[in-house]
Amino acid sequence: MEMSEEVLVDSTWIKIAGYYSIWDTRNINPYRMDGRQMKDTVDIKLYDPRGNRNYKMPLIETPVTSHFGARGGRWHYGTDIDLNTGDSIFAAFDGVIRINKWDGGGYGNYIVVRHYNGLETLYGHMSKPLAQTGKFVKAGDLIGLGGSTGRSSGPHLHYEVRYQGNPIDPENLYDFPDYLLKGESLTITSALFNYYNRAKGSSSSGRRTAYHTVRSGDTLSGIGKRYGVSASQIAKLNGISTRTTLRVGKKLRIR
């Protein structure tokens, strides 16, 4: 689906197509762009009070419980922020809700917002999402309530920042202890994504075996996208072919 050149949000025309021409309401990263291959430097204006484009911290308080990086043999692509179930979660910048979805094996109830500035933010493990796909939101608008849904050990917000699908360490933008953005702008180069090599190494060196229980509607490709592995890899690990019909309730080894 091609988006219009501009959209009107609260009397302001926002050039969304200037950053993305793909509008996908199901896949977190449909862009197929490896950040390590970027040739240019991109300067993103995060907010502009003079232009009535502001920012808001995603929670009333932002105590970090887990950082971006290697964690337990796998890579953690966001920052975990402590909260109580039912706490308000806010849109970080002006934008449009691109995804409102359930992911039982990972994010739980989660929302992805595409922002006018070219970034996208993801809010995971909500107890209740409150903004529907296609809704225009301003920075600070309530988009959901905190929780511990999906793959979660307790109530927290899993918060991601992405550029064309590529995760960026949120702490490149935010000073969470001081409850503010580090600056009005963010410079994006391929160097921001050099961690990919370490992320792949972290995943391959982890010794834990992971399994997925097949649910109605599951496909090997869909399961693979959820866990970041290929359908053929899952098939090989389980002694099946990529054309095998999956039986509901069957446990598949993922890694």
PDB file of C-alpha atoms in Angstrom:
ATOM      1  CA  MET A   1       0.000   0.000   0.000  1.00  0.00           C
ATOM      2  CA  GLU A   2       1.402   3.415  -0.947  1.00  0.00           C
ATOM      3  CA  MET A   3       0.832   6.248   1.511  1.00  0.00           C
ATOM      4  CA  SER A   4      -0.086   9.762   0.398  1.00  0.00           C
ATOM      5  CA  GLU A   5       2.708  12.304   0.029  1.00  0.00           C
ATOM      6  CA  GLU A   6       1.567  14.127   3.163  1.00  0.00           C
ATOM      7  CA  VAL A   7      -1.027  13.651   5.894  1.00  0.00           C
ATOM      8  CA  LEU A   8      -2.732  16.296   8.004  1.00  0.00           C
ATOM      9  CA  VAL A   9      -2.223  15.839  11.750  1.00  0.00           C
ATOM     10  CA  ASP A  10      -3.718  18.483  14.041  1.00  0.00           C
ATOM     11  CA  SER A  11      -3.590  21.180  11.343  1.00  0.00           C
ATOM     12  CA  THR A  12       0.008  20.249  10.452  1.00  0.00           C
ATOM     13  CA  TRP A  13       1.015  18.573   7.190  1.00  0.00           C
ATOM     14  CA  ILE A  14       3.463  15.749   7.898  1.00  0.00           C
ATOM     15  CA  LYS A  15       5.663  14.365   5.106  1.00  0.00           C
ATOM     16  CA  ILE A  16       5.487  10.667   5.906  1.00  0.00           C
ATOM     17  CA  ALA A  17       6.264   9.353   2.414  1.00  0.00           C
ATOM     18  CA  GLY A  18       9.561  11.228   2.490  1.00  0.00           C
ATOM     19  CA  TYR A  19      10.842   8.561   4.860  1.00  0.00           C
ATOM     20  CA  TYR A  20       8.807   5.457   4.054  1.00  0.00           C
ATOM     21  CA  SER A  21       6.660   4.432   1.105  1.00  0.00           C
ATOM     22  CA  ILE A  22       5.700   1.095   2.689  1.00  0.00           C
ATOM     23  CA  TRP A  23       2.675   0.885   4.964  1.00  0.00           C
ATOM     24  CA  ASP A  24       2.494  -2.546   6.642  1.00  0.00           C
ATOM     25  CA  THR A  25       0.181  -3.138   9.606  1.00  0.00           C
ATOM     26  CA  ARG A  26       1.503  -6.611  10.487  1.00  0.00           C
ATOM     27  CA  ASN A  27       5.294  -6.732  10.220  1.00  0.00           C
ATOM     28  CA  ILE A  28       7.564  -4.693  12.462  1.00  0.00           C
ATOM     29  CA  ASN A  29      10.291  -4.532   9.832  1.00  0.00           C
ATOM     30  CA  PRO A  30       8.993  -4.753   6.256  1.00  0.00           C
ATOM     31  CA  TYR A  31      11.659  -2.427   4.846  1.00  0.00           C
ATOM     32  CA  ARG A  32      14.499  -4.867   4.042  1.00  0.00           C
ATOM     33  CA  MET A  33      17.166  -2.241   4.669  1.00  0.00           C
ATOM     34  CA  ASP A  34      20.371  -3.257   6.467  1.00  0.00           C
ATOM     35  CA  GLY A  35      21.516  -0.223   8.430  1.00  0.00           C
ATOM     36  CA  ARG A  36      25.146  -1.290   8.064  1.00  0.00           C
ATOM     37  CA  GLN A  37      24.878  -0.623   4.330  1.00  0.00           C
ATOM     38  CA  MET A  38      23.892   3.045   4.719  1.00  0.00           C
ATOM     39  CA  LYS A  39      26.101   5.296   2.592  1.00  0.00           C
ATOM     40  CA  ASP A  40      24.723   8.653   3.676  1.00  0.00           C
ATOM     41  CA  THR A  41      24.466  10.501   6.963  1.00  0.00           C
ATOM     42  CA  VAL A  42      20.877  11.242   7.997  1.00  0.00           C
ATOM     43  CA  ASP A  43      20.179  14.077  10.432  1.00  0.00           C
ATOM     44  CA  ILE A  44      16.815  13.681  12.116  1.00  0.00           C
ATOM     45  CA  LYS A  45      15.115  16.563  13.881  1.00  0.00           C
ATOM     46  CA  LEU A  46      13.549  14.803  16.841  1.00  0.00           C
ATOM     47  CA  TYR A  47      11.344  17.669  17.915  1.00  0.00           C
ATOM     48  CA  ASP A  48      10.767  21.336  17.118  1.00  0.00           C
ATOM     49  CA  PRO A  49       8.778  23.379  19.660  1.00  0.00           C
ATOM     50  CA  ARG A  50       8.630  26.332  17.265  1.00  0.00           C
ATOM     51  CA  GLY A  51       6.933  24.102  14.727  1.00  0.00           C
ATOM     52  CA  ASN A  52       4.559  22.657  17.349  1.00  0.00           C
ATOM     53  CA  ARG A  53       6.310  19.288  17.156  1.00  0.00           C
ATOM     54  CA  ASN A  54       7.136  18.184  20.661  1.00  0.00           C
ATOM     55  CA  TYR A  55       8.241  15.056  22.459  1.00  0.00           C
ATOM     56  CA  LYS A  56       7.065  13.167  25.507  1.00  0.00           C
ATOM     57  CA  MET A  57       8.764  10.539  27.636  1.00  0.00           C
ATOM     58  CA  PRO A  58       6.867   7.228  27.237  1.00  0.00           C
ATOM     59  CA  LEU A  59       6.052   6.947  30.966  1.00  0.00           C
ATOM     60  CA  ILE A  60       5.527   9.290  33.920  1.00  0.00           C
ATOM     61  CA  GLU A  61       8.755   7.886  35.380  1.00  0.00           C
ATOM     62  CA  THR A  62      11.512   6.037  33.497  1.00  0.00           C
ATOM     63  CA  PRO A  63      13.556   3.735  35.773  1.00  0.00           C
ATOM     64  CA  VAL A  64      15.503   1.418  33.449  1.00  0.00           C
ATOM     65  CA  THR A  65      15.561  -2.270  34.383  1.00  0.00           C
ATOM     66  CA  SER A  66      17.287  -3.702  31.287  1.00  0.00           C
ATOM     67  CA  HIS A  67      19.396  -2.062  28.599  1.00  0.00           C
ATOM     68  CA  PHE A  68      19.808  -2.529  24.851  1.00  0.00           C
ATOM     69  CA  GLY A  69      22.376  -5.246  24.112  1.00  0.00           C
ATOM     70  CA  ALA A  70      23.308  -8.852  24.818  1.00  0.00           C
ATOM     71  CA  ARG A  71      21.114 -10.540  27.392  1.00  0.00           C
ATOM     72  CA  GLY A  72      20.928 -14.223  28.296  1.00  0.00           C
ATOM     73  CA  GLY A  73      22.433 -15.515  25.061  1.00  0.00           C
ATOM     74  CA  ARG A  74      20.287 -13.331  22.813  1.00  0.00           C
ATOM     75  CA  TRP A  75      20.172  -9.690  21.780  1.00  0.00           C
ATOM     76  CA  HIS A  76      17.761  -7.295  23.479  1.00  0.00           C
ATOM     77  CA  TYR A  77      16.681  -4.690  20.921  1.00  0.00           C
ATOM     78  CA  GLY A  78      15.126  -2.179  23.287  1.00  0.00           C
ATOM     79  CA  THR A  79      15.170  -0.658  26.759  1.00  0.00           C
ATOM     80  CA  ASP A  80      12.983  -2.066  29.538  1.00  0.00           C
ATOM     81  CA  ILE A  81      11.406   0.521  31.831  1.00  0.00           C
ATOM     82  CA  ASP A  82       9.757  -0.390  35.121  1.00  0.00           C
ATOM     83  CA  LEU A  83       6.059   0.300  35.627  1.00  0.00           C
ATOM     84  CA  ASN A  84       2.965  -0.937  37.426  1.00  0.00           C
ATOM     85  CA  THR A  85       0.221  -2.740  35.532  1.00  0.00           C
ATOM     86  CA  GLY A  86      -2.250  -0.126  34.345  1.00  0.00           C
ATOM     87  CA  ASP A  87       0.241   2.761  34.167  1.00  0.00           C
ATOM     88  CA  SER A  88      -0.272   5.158  31.250  1.00  0.00           C
ATOM     89  CA  ILE A  89       1.963   4.818  28.174  1.00  0.00           C
ATOM     90  CA  PHE A  90       2.390   7.847  25.911  1.00  0.00           C
ATOM     91  CA  ALA A  91       3.350   8.410  22.274  1.00  0.00           C
ATOM     92  CA  ALA A  92       6.929   9.692  22.165  1.00  0.00           C
ATOM     93  CA  PHE A  93       6.483  11.957  19.121  1.00  0.00           C
ATOM     94  CA  ASP A  94       3.742  12.972  16.686  1.00  0.00           C
ATOM     95  CA  GLY A  95       2.828  10.232  14.238  1.00  0.00           C
ATOM     96  CA  VAL A  96       0.472   7.485  13.101  1.00  0.00           C
ATOM     97  CA  ILE A  97      -0.243   4.105  14.701  1.00  0.00           C
ATOM     98  CA  ARG A  98       1.097   1.563  12.199  1.00  0.00           C
ATOM     99  CA  ILE A  99       0.677  -1.665  14.194  1.00  0.00           C
ATOM    100  CA  ASN A 100      -1.596  -2.701  17.060  1.00  0.00           C
ATOM    101  CA  LYS A 101      -1.046  -6.417  17.474  1.00  0.00           C
ATOM    102  CA  TRP A 102      -0.737  -9.425  19.801  1.00  0.00           C
ATOM    103  CA  ASP A 103       2.483 -11.479  19.955  1.00  0.00           C
ATOM    104  CA  GLY A 104       2.104 -14.198  22.565  1.00  0.00           C
ATOM    105  CA  GLY A 105       5.688 -15.465  22.293  1.00  0.00           C
ATOM    106  CA  GLY A 106       7.334 -12.056  22.490  1.00  0.00           C
ATOM    107  CA  TYR A 107       5.979  -8.528  22.762  1.00  0.00           C
ATOM    108  CA  GLY A 108       2.504  -9.454  24.022  1.00  0.00           C
ATOM    109  CA  ASN A 109       0.163  -6.547  23.275  1.00  0.00           C
ATOM    110  CA  TYR A 110       2.266  -4.029  21.388  1.00  0.00           C
ATOM    111  CA  ILE A 111       1.985  -0.898  19.301  1.00  0.00           C
ATOM    112  CA  VAL A 112       4.294   0.565  16.655  1.00  0.00           C
ATOM    113  CA  VAL A 113       4.072   4.293  15.899  1.00  0.00           C
ATOM    114  CA  ARG A 114       5.502   5.816  12.731  1.00  0.00           C
ATOM    115  CA  HIS A 115       6.662   9.371  13.410  1.00  0.00           C
ATOM    116  CA  TYR A 116       6.932  12.443  11.222  1.00  0.00           C
ATOM    117  CA  ASN A 117      10.666  12.640  12.000  1.00  0.00           C
ATOM    118  CA  GLY A 118      11.440   9.331  10.264  1.00  0.00           C
ATOM    119  CA  LEU A 119      11.739   7.145  13.350  1.00  0.00           C
ATOM    120  CA  GLU A 120       9.372   4.470  14.605  1.00  0.00           C
ATOM    121  CA  THR A 121       8.841   3.516  18.238  1.00  0.00           C
ATOM    122  CA  LEU A 122       7.570   0.221  19.627  1.00  0.00           C
ATOM    123  CA  TYR A 123       5.784  -0.242  22.973  1.00  0.00           C
ATOM    124  CA  GLY A 124       5.616  -3.836  24.215  1.00  0.00           C
ATOM    125  CA  HIS A 125       3.934  -5.936  26.938  1.00  0.00           C
ATOM    126  CA  MET A 126       0.910  -3.639  27.329  1.00  0.00           C
ATOM    127  CA  SER A 127      -2.017  -4.842  29.391  1.00  0.00           C
ATOM    128  CA  LYS A 128      -4.300  -2.887  27.062  1.00  0.00           C
ATOM    129  CA  PRO A 129      -3.500  -0.985  23.846  1.00  0.00           C
ATOM    130  CA  LEU A 130      -5.766   2.045  23.441  1.00  0.00           C
ATOM    131  CA  ALA A 131      -4.919   3.420  19.979  1.00  0.00           C
ATOM    132  CA  GLN A 132      -6.023   1.701  16.797  1.00  0.00           C
ATOM    133  CA  THR A 133      -4.062   1.302  13.574  1.00  0.00           C
ATOM    134  CA  GLY A 134      -4.252   4.420  11.411  1.00  0.00           C
ATOM    135  CA  LYS A 135      -4.931   6.793  14.299  1.00  0.00           C
ATOM    136  CA  PHE A 136      -3.002  10.062  14.278  1.00  0.00           C
ATOM    137  CA  VAL A 137      -1.373  10.823  17.622  1.00  0.00           C
ATOM    138  CA  LYS A 138       0.476  13.766  19.116  1.00  0.00           C
ATOM    139  CA  ALA A 139       3.421  13.443  21.467  1.00  0.00           C
ATOM    140  CA  GLY A 140       2.016  12.713  24.914  1.00  0.00           C
ATOM    141  CA  ASP A 141      -1.230  11.127  23.717  1.00  0.00           C
ATOM    142  CA  LEU A 142      -2.258   8.070  25.736  1.00  0.00           C
ATOM    143  CA  ILE A 143      -1.779   4.966  23.563  1.00  0.00           C
ATOM    144  CA  GLY A 144      -1.940   2.107  26.072  1.00  0.00           C
ATOM    145  CA  LEU A 145      -1.670   0.771  29.603  1.00  0.00           C
ATOM    146  CA  GLY A 146       1.365  -0.979  31.026  1.00  0.00           C
ATOM    147  CA  GLY A 147       1.419  -4.689  31.749  1.00  0.00           C
ATOM    148  CA  SER A 148       3.315  -7.958  31.501  1.00  0.00           C
ATOM    149  CA  THR A 149       1.831  -9.694  28.459  1.00  0.00           C
ATOM    150  CA  GLY A 150       3.764 -11.970  26.117  1.00  0.00           C
ATOM    151  CA  ARG A 151       7.269 -13.094  26.987  1.00  0.00           C
ATOM    152  CA  SER A 152       7.694 -11.065  30.160  1.00  0.00           C
ATOM    153  CA  SER A 153       8.918 -11.783  33.680  1.00  0.00           C
ATOM    154  CA  GLY A 154       7.016  -8.893  35.264  1.00  0.00           C
ATOM    155  CA  PRO A 155       5.311  -5.560  34.527  1.00  0.00           C
ATOM    156  CA  HIS A 156       7.477  -3.284  32.383  1.00  0.00           C
ATOM    157  CA  LEU A 157       7.512  -1.359  29.124  1.00  0.00           C
ATOM    158  CA  HIS A 158       9.740  -2.768  26.401  1.00  0.00           C
ATOM    159  CA  TYR A 159      10.579   0.352  24.392  1.00  0.00           C
ATOM    160  CA  GLU A 160      12.256   0.305  20.982  1.00  0.00           C
ATOM    161  CA  VAL A 161      13.394   3.030  18.594  1.00  0.00           C
ATOM    162  CA  ARG A 162      13.840   2.062  14.928  1.00  0.00           C
ATOM    163  CA  TYR A 163      14.932   3.681  11.680  1.00  0.00           C
ATOM    164  CA  GLN A 164      13.594   1.937   8.572  1.00  0.00           C
ATOM    165  CA  GLY A 165      13.193  -1.201  10.668  1.00  0.00           C
ATOM    166  CA  ASN A 166      16.693  -1.119  12.185  1.00  0.00           C
ATOM    167  CA  PRO A 167      16.732  -0.928  16.004  1.00  0.00           C
ATOM    168  CA  ILE A 168      18.649   1.933  17.607  1.00  0.00           C
ATOM    169  CA  ASP A 169      19.721   1.912  21.247  1.00  0.00           C
ATOM    170  CA  PRO A 170      17.117   4.216  22.875  1.00  0.00           C
ATOM    171  CA  GLU A 171      19.840   5.534  25.156  1.00  0.00           C
ATOM    172  CA  ASN A 172      21.429   7.180  22.112  1.00  0.00           C
ATOM    173  CA  LEU A 173      18.426   9.509  22.251  1.00  0.00           C
ATOM    174  CA  TYR A 174      17.327   9.484  25.874  1.00  0.00           C
ATOM    175  CA  ASP A 175      18.766  10.233  29.275  1.00  0.00           C
ATOM    176  CA  PHE A 176      16.241   8.131  31.169  1.00  0.00           C
ATOM    177  CA  PRO A 177      17.521   8.927  34.707  1.00  0.00           C
ATOM    178  CA  ASP A 178      17.210  12.674  33.995  1.00  0.00           C
ATOM    179  CA  TYR A 179      13.889  12.188  32.148  1.00  0.00           C
ATOM    180  CA  LEU A 180      14.779  13.972  28.910  1.00  0.00           C
ATOM    181  CA  LEU A 181      16.040  13.690  25.360  1.00  0.00           C
ATOM    182  CA  LYS A 182      19.770  14.281  24.953  1.00  0.00           C
ATOM    183  CA  GLY A 183      19.228  16.752  22.116  1.00  0.00           C
ATOM    184  CA  GLU A 184      16.865  18.076  19.476  1.00  0.00           C
ATOM    185  CA  SER A 185      18.517  16.043  16.705  1.00  0.00           C
ATOM    186  CA  LEU A 186      19.897  12.558  16.075  1.00  0.00           C
ATOM    187  CA  THR A 187      22.569  11.785  13.485  1.00  0.00           C
ATOM    188  CA  ILE A 188      22.178   8.355  11.898  1.00  0.00           C
ATOM    189  CA  THR A 189      25.058   6.627  10.122  1.00  0.00           C
ATOM    190  CA  SER A 190      25.920   2.998   9.433  1.00  0.00           C
ATOM    191  CA  ALA A 191      28.076   3.018  12.587  1.00  0.00           C
ATOM    192  CA  LEU A 192      24.911   3.004  14.712  1.00  0.00           C
ATOM    193  CA  PHE A 193      24.214  -0.524  13.468  1.00  0.00           C
ATOM    194  CA  ASN A 194      27.651  -2.102  13.863  1.00  0.00           C
ATOM    195  CA  TYR A 195      26.227  -4.010  16.827  1.00  0.00           C
ATOM    196  CA  TYR A 196      24.524  -6.359  14.324  1.00  0.00           C
ATOM    197  CA  ASN A 197      27.712  -8.423  14.125  1.00  0.00           C
ATOM    198  CA  ARG A 198      27.775  -8.807  17.905  1.00  0.00           C
ATOM    199  CA  ALA A 199      24.030  -9.474  17.992  1.00  0.00           C
ATOM    200  CA  LYS A 200      24.406 -12.418  15.611  1.00  0.00           C
ATOM    201  CA  GLY A 201      27.337 -13.718  17.634  1.00  0.00           C
ATOM    202  CA  SER A 202      25.357 -13.406  20.846  1.00  0.00           C
ATOM    203  CA  SER A 203      22.481 -15.391  19.404  1.00  0.00           C
ATOM    204  CA  SER A 204      24.711 -18.130  18.015  1.00  0.00           C
ATOM    205  CA  SER A 205      26.744 -18.486  21.209  1.00  0.00           C
ATOM    206  CA  GLY A 206      23.742 -18.827  23.504  1.00  0.00           C
ATOM    207  CA  ARG A 207      23.389 -22.365  24.843  1.00  0.00           C
ATOM    208  CA  ARG A 208      19.720 -22.248  25.744  1.00  0.00           C
ATOM    209  CA  THR A 209      17.343 -24.251  23.587  1.00  0.00           C
ATOM    210  CA  ALA A 210      14.158 -22.392  22.670  1.00  0.00           C
ATOM    211  CA  TYR A 211      10.815 -23.961  21.731  1.00  0.00           C
ATOM    212  CA  HIS A 212       7.573 -22.619  20.307  1.00  0.00           C
ATOM    213  CA  THR A 213       4.166 -24.235  20.817  1.00  0.00           C
ATOM    214  CA  VAL A 214       2.185 -24.156  17.577  1.00  0.00           C
ATOM    215  CA  ARG A 215      -1.056 -22.169  17.681  1.00  0.00           C
ATOM    216  CA  SER A 216      -3.900 -22.048  15.200  1.00  0.00           C
ATOM    217  CA  GLY A 217      -2.842 -20.081  12.130  1.00  0.00           C
ATOM    218  CA  ASP A 218       0.895 -20.439  12.740  1.00  0.00           C
ATOM    219  CA  THR A 219       3.203 -20.958   9.756  1.00  0.00           C
ATOM    220  CA  LEU A 220       6.916 -21.726   9.713  1.00  0.00           C
ATOM    221  CA  SER A 221       7.672 -18.397   8.054  1.00  0.00           C
ATOM    222  CA  GLY A 222       5.569 -16.515  10.606  1.00  0.00           C
ATOM    223  CA  ILE A 223       7.216 -18.313  13.518  1.00  0.00           C
ATOM    224  CA  GLY A 224      10.612 -17.626  11.985  1.00  0.00           C
ATOM    225  CA  LYS A 225       9.925 -13.888  11.721  1.00  0.00           C
ATOM    226  CA  ARG A 226       8.828 -13.837  15.356  1.00  0.00           C
ATOM    227  CA  TYR A 227      12.086 -15.340  16.605  1.00  0.00           C
ATOM    228  CA  GLY A 228      14.454 -13.968  13.981  1.00  0.00           C
ATOM    229  CA  VAL A 229      15.307 -17.302  12.329  1.00  0.00           C
ATOM    230  CA  SER A 230      14.528 -18.766   8.904  1.00  0.00           C
ATOM    231  CA  ALA A 231      11.733 -21.240   8.179  1.00  0.00           C
ATOM    232  CA  SER A 232      14.285 -23.656   6.704  1.00  0.00           C
ATOM    233  CA  GLN A 233      16.342 -23.521   9.906  1.00  0.00           C
ATOM    234  CA  ILE A 234      13.296 -24.417  12.015  1.00  0.00           C
ATOM    235  CA  ALA A 235      12.426 -27.233   9.606  1.00  0.00           C
ATOM    236  CA  LYS A 236      15.952 -28.641   9.804  1.00  0.00           C
ATOM    237  CA  LEU A 237      16.002 -28.534  13.619  1.00  0.00           C
ATOM    238  CA  ASN A 238      12.712 -30.444  13.781  1.00  0.00           C
ATOM    239  CA  GLY A 239      13.243 -32.967  10.986  1.00  0.00           C
ATOM    240  CA  ILE A 240      10.403 -31.621   8.844  1.00  0.00           C
ATOM    241  CA  SER A 241      10.130 -29.802   5.534  1.00  0.00           C
ATOM    242  CA  THR A 242       9.055 -26.208   5.006  1.00  0.00           C
ATOM    243  CA  ARG A 243       5.839 -27.592   3.453  1.00  0.00           C
ATOM    244  CA  THR A 244       4.856 -29.692   6.466  1.00  0.00           C
ATOM    245  CA  THR A 245       1.410 -28.902   7.898  1.00  0.00           C
ATOM    246  CA  LEU A 246       1.857 -27.769  11.495  1.00  0.00           C
ATOM    247  CA  ARG A 247      -0.230 -29.467  14.164  1.00  0.00           C
ATOM    248  CA  VAL A 248      -1.702 -27.201  16.836  1.00  0.00           C
ATOM    249  CA  GLY A 249      -0.067 -27.921  20.188  1.00  0.00           C
ATOM    250  CA  LYS A 250       3.132 -29.353  18.705  1.00  0.00           C
ATOM    251  CA  LYS A 251       6.381 -28.007  20.175  1.00  0.00           C
ATOM    252  CA  LEU A 252       8.914 -26.825  17.624  1.00  0.00           C
ATOM    253  CA  ARG A 253      12.550 -26.243  18.458  1.00  0.00           C
ATOM    254  CA  ILE A 254      13.535 -22.731  17.382  1.00  0.00           C
ATOM    255  CA  ARG A 255      17.239 -22.772  18.244  1.00  0.00           C
TER     256      ARG A 255
END
